[in-house]
PDB file of C-alpha atoms in Angstrom:
ATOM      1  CA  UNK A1415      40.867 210.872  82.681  1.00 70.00           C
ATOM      2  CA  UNK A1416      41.808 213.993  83.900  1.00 80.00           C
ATOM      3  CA  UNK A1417      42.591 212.741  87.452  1.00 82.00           C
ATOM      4  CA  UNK A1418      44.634 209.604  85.963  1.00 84.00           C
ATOM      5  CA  UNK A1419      46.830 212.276  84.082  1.00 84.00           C
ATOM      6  CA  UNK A1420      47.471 214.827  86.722  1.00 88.00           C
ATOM      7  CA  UNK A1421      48.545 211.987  88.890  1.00 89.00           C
ATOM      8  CA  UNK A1422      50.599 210.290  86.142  1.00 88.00           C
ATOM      9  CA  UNK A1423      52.204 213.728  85.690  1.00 88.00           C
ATOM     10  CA  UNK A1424      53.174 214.687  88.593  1.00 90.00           C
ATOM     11  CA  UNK A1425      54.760 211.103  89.797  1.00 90.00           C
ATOM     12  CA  UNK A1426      56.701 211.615  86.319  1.00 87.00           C
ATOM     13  CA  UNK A1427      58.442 214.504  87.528  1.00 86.00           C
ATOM     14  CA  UNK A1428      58.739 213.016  91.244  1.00 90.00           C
ATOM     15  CA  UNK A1429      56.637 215.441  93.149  1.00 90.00           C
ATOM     16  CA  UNK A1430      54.948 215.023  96.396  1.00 92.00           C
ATOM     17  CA  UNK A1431      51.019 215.954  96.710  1.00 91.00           C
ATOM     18  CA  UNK A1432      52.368 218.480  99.066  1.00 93.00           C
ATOM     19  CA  UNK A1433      55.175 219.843  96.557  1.00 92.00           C
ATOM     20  CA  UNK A1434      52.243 219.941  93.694  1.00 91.00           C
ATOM     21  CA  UNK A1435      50.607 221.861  95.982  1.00 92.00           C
ATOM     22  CA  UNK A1436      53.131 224.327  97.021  1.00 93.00           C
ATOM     23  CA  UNK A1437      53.672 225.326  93.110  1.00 90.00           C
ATOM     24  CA  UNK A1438      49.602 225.852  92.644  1.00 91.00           C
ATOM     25  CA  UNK A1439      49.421 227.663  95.822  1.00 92.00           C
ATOM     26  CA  UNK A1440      46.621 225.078  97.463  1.00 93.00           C
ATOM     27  CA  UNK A1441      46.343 222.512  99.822  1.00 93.00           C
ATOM     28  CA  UNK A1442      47.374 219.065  99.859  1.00 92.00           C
ATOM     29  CA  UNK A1443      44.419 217.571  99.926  1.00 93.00           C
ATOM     30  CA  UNK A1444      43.018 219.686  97.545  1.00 91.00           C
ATOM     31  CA  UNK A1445      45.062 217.751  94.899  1.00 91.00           C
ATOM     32  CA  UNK A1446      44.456 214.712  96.777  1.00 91.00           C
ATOM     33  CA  UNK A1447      40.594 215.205  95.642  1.00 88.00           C
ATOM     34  CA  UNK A1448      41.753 215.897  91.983  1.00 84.00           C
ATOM     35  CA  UNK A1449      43.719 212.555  91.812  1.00 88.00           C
ATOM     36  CA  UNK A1450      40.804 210.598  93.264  1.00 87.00           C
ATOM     37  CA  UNK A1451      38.388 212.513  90.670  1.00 83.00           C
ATOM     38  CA  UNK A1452      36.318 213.860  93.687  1.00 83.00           C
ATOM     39  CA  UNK A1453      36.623 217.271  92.233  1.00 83.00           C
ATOM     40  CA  UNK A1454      38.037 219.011  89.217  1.00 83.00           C
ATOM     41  CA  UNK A1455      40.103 222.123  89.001  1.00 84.00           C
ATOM     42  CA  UNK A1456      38.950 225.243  87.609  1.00 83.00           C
ATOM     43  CA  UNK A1457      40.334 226.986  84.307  1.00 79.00           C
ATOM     44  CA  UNK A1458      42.336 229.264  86.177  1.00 81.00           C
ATOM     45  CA  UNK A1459      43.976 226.406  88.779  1.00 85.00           C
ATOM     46  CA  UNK A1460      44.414 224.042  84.898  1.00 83.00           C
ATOM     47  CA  UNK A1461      46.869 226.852  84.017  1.00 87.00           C
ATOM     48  CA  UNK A1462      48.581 227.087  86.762  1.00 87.00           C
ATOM     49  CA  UNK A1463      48.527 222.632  87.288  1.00 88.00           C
ATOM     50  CA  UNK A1464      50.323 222.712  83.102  1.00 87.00           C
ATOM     51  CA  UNK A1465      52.935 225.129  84.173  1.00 89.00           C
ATOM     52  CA  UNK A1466      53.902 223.280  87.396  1.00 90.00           C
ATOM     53  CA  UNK A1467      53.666 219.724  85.816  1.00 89.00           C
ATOM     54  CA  UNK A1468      55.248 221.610  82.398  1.00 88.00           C
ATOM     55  CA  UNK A1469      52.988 220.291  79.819  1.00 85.00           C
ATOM     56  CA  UNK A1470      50.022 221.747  78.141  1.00 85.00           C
ATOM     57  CA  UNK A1471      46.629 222.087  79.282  1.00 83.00           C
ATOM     58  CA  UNK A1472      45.017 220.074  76.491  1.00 80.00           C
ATOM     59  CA  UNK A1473      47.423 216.534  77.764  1.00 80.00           C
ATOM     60  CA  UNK A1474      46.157 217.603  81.395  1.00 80.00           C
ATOM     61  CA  UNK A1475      42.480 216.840  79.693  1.00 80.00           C
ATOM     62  CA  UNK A1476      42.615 214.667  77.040  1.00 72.00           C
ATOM     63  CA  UNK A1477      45.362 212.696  76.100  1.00 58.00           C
ATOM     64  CA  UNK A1478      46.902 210.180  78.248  1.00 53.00           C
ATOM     65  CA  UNK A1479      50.481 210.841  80.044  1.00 49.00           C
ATOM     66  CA  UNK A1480      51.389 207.182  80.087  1.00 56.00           C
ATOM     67  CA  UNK A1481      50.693 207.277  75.750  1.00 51.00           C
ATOM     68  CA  UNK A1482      52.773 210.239  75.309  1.00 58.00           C
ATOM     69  CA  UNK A1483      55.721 208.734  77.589  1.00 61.00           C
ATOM     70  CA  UNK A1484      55.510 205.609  74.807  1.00 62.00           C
ATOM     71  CA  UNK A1485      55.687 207.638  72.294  1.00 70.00           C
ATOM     72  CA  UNK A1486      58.693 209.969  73.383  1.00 74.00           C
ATOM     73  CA  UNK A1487      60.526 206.515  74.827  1.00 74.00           C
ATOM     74  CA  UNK A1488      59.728 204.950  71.231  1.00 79.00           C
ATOM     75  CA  UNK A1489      61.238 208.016  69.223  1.00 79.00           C
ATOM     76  CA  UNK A1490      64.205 208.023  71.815  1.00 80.00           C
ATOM     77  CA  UNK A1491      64.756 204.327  70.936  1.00 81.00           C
ATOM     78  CA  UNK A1492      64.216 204.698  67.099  1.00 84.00           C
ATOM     79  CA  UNK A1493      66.351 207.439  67.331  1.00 84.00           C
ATOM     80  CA  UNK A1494      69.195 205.468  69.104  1.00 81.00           C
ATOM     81  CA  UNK A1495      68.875 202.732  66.847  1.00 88.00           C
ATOM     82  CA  UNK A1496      69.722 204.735  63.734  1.00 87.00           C
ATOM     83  CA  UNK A1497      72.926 206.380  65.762  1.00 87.00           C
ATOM     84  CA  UNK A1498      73.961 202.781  66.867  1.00 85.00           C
ATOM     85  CA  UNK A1499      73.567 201.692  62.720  1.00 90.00           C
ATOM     86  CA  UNK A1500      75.599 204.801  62.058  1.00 91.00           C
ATOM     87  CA  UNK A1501      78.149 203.633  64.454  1.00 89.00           C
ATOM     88  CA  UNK A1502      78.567 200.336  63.223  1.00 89.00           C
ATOM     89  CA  UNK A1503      78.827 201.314  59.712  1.00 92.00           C
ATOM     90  CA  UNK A1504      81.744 203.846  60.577  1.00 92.00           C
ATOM     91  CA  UNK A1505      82.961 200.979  62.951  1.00 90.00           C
ATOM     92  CA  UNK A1506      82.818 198.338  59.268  1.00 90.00           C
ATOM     93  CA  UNK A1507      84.476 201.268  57.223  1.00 92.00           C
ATOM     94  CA  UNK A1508      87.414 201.445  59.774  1.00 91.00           C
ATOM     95  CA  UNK A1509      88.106 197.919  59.843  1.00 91.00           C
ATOM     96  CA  UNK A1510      88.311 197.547  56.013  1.00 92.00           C
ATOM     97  CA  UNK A1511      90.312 200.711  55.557  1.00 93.00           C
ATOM     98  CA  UNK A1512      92.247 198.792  58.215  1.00 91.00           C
ATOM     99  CA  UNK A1513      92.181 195.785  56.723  1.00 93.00           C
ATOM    100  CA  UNK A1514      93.176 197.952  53.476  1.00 95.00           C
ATOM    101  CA  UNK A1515      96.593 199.248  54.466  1.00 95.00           C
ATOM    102  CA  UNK A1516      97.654 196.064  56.518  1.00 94.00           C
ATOM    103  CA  UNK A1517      97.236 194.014  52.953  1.00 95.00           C
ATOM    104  CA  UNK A1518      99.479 196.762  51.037  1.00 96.00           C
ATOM    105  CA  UNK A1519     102.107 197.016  53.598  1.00 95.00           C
ATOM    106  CA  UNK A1520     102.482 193.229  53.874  1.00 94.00           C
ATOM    107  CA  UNK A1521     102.630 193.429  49.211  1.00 96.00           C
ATOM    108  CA  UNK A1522     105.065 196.653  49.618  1.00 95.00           C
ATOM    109  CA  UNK A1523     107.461 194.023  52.243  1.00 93.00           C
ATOM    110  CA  UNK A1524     106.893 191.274  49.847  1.00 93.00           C
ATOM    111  CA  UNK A1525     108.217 193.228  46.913  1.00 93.00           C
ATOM    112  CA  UNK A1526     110.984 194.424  48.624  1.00 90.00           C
ATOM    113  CA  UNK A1527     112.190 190.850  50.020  1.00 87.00           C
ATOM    114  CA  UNK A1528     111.667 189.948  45.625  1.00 88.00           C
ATOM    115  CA  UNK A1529     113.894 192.380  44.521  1.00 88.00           C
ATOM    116  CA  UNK A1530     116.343 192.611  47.717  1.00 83.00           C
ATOM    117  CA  UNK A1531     116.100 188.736  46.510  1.00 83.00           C
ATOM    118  CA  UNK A1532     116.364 189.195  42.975  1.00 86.00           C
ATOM    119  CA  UNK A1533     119.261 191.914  42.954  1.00 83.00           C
ATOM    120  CA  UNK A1534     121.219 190.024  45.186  1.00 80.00           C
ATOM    121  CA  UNK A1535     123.359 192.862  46.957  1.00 77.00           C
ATOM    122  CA  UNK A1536     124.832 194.507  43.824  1.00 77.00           C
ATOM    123  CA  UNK A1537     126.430 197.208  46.110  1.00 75.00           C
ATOM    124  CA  UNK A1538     128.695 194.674  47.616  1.00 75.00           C
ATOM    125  CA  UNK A1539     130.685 194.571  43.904  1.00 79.00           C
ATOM    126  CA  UNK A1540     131.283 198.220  44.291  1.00 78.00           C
ATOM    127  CA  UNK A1541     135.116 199.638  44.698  1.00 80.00           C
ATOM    128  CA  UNK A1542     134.875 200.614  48.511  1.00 81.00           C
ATOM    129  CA  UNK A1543     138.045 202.571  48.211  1.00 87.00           C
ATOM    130  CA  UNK A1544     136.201 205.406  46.864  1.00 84.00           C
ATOM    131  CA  UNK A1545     134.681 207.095  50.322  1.00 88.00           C
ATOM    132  CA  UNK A1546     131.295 208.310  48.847  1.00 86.00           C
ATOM    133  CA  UNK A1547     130.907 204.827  47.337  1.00 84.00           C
ATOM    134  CA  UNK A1548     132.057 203.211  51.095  1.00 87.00           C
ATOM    135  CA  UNK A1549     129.443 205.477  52.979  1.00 90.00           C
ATOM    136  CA  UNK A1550     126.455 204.617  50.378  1.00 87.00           C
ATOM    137  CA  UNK A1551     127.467 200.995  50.446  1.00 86.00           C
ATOM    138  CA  UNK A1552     127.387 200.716  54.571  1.00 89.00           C
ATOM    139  CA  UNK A1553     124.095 202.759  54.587  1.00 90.00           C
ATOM    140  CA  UNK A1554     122.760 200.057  51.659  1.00 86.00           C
ATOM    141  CA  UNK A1555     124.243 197.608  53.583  1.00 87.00           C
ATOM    142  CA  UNK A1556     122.856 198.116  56.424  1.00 90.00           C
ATOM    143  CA  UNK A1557     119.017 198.940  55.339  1.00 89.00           C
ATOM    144  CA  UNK A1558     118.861 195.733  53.676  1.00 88.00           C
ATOM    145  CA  UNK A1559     120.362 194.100  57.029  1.00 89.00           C
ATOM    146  CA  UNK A1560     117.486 195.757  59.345  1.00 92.00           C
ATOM    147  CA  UNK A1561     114.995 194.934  56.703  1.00 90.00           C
ATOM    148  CA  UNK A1562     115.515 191.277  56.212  1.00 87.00           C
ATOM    149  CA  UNK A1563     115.794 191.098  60.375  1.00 91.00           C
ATOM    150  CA  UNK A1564     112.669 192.922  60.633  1.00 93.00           C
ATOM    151  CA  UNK A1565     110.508 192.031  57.824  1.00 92.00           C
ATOM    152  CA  UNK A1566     109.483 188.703  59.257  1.00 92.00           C
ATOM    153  CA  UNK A1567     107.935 190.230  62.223  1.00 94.00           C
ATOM    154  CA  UNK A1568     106.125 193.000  60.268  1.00 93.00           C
ATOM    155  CA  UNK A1569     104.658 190.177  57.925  1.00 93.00           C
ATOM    156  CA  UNK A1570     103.932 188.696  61.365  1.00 94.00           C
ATOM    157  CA  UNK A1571     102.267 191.367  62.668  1.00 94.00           C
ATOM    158  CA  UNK A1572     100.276 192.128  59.538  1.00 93.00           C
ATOM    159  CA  UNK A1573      98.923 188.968  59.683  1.00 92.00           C
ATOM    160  CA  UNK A1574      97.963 188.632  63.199  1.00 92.00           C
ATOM    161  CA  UNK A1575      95.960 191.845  62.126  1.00 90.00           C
ATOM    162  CA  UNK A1576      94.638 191.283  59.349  1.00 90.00           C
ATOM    163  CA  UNK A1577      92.884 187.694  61.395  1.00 90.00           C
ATOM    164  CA  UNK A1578      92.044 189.714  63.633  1.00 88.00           C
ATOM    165  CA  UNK A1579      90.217 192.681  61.709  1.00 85.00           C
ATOM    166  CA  UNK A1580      88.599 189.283  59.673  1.00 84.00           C
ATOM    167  CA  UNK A1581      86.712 187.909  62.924  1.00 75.00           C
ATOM    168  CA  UNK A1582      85.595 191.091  64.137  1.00 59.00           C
ATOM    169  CA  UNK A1583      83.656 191.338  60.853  1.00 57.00           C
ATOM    170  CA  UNK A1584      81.551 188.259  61.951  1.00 55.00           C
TER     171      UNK A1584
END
């Protein structure tokens, strides 16, 4: 076991033989011997094997490398999995707030085009030779122009979004 793991360990962090065995001050083959199980390092060479491979003594002897790596890979996963479900949710609370504000914008243009429609342009009754009364009824006048030109396309637009925002939700 103890041969599997030091082997296991130190092809996780991608040394050599010959670079394990720089950092424990021995020879190559010395860890060579380790790996095969041919011999065993002392207590003093198990130290300095944990803090070159950077994990404790006790995984050097008993547990397994390859179970730990499962473990760590699973909690990274399980981990990712809630931040992915986090991002989703924030993702399904955008699109309704979205979806939200497109539907009250296209009811705010719809109740303007009732009562623009309803009122019928009672500003173009007024006495124009008064010049406050001219100025207010151009500017009136004019608004009501640009908003029954450009309406259409906002209620256009709204719905093209608010289709849209729908089949994303699928």
């Amino acid at each position: 076991m103890l041969s599997e793991n030091i082997k296991a360990a130190r092809k996780a962090k991608g040394l050599s033989q010959e670079e394990l065995a720089v950092k424990v001050n021995v020879v190559r083959q010395t860890i060579s011997k380790w790996e095969q199980g041919l011999s065993v390092p002392d207590s003093d060479m198990l130290i300095s094997l944990s803090e070159a491979l950077e994990m404790p003594v006790s995984v050097l002897l008993g547990e397994t490398v390859r179970e730990q790596e499962a473990d760590e890979l699973k909690a990274i996963s399980e981990k990712l999995e809630v931040i992915n479900l986090q991002l989703a949710e924030r993702k399904r609370t955008r699109r309704k707030t979205a979806q939200l504000i497109l539907i009250a914008l296209g009811l705010i243009i719809v109740l303007i085009y009732a009562v623009l429609f309803t009122q019928n342009s009672p500003y173009l009754d007024w006495d124009y030779s008064d010049p406050e009364k001219a100025v207010f009824g151009v500017a009136f006048h004019s608004a009501e122009w640009i908003f029954v030109r450009l309406a259409p396309v906002a209620l256009a637009g709204i719905i093209a979004g608010l289709v849209l925002t729908w089949r994303g939700d699928r």
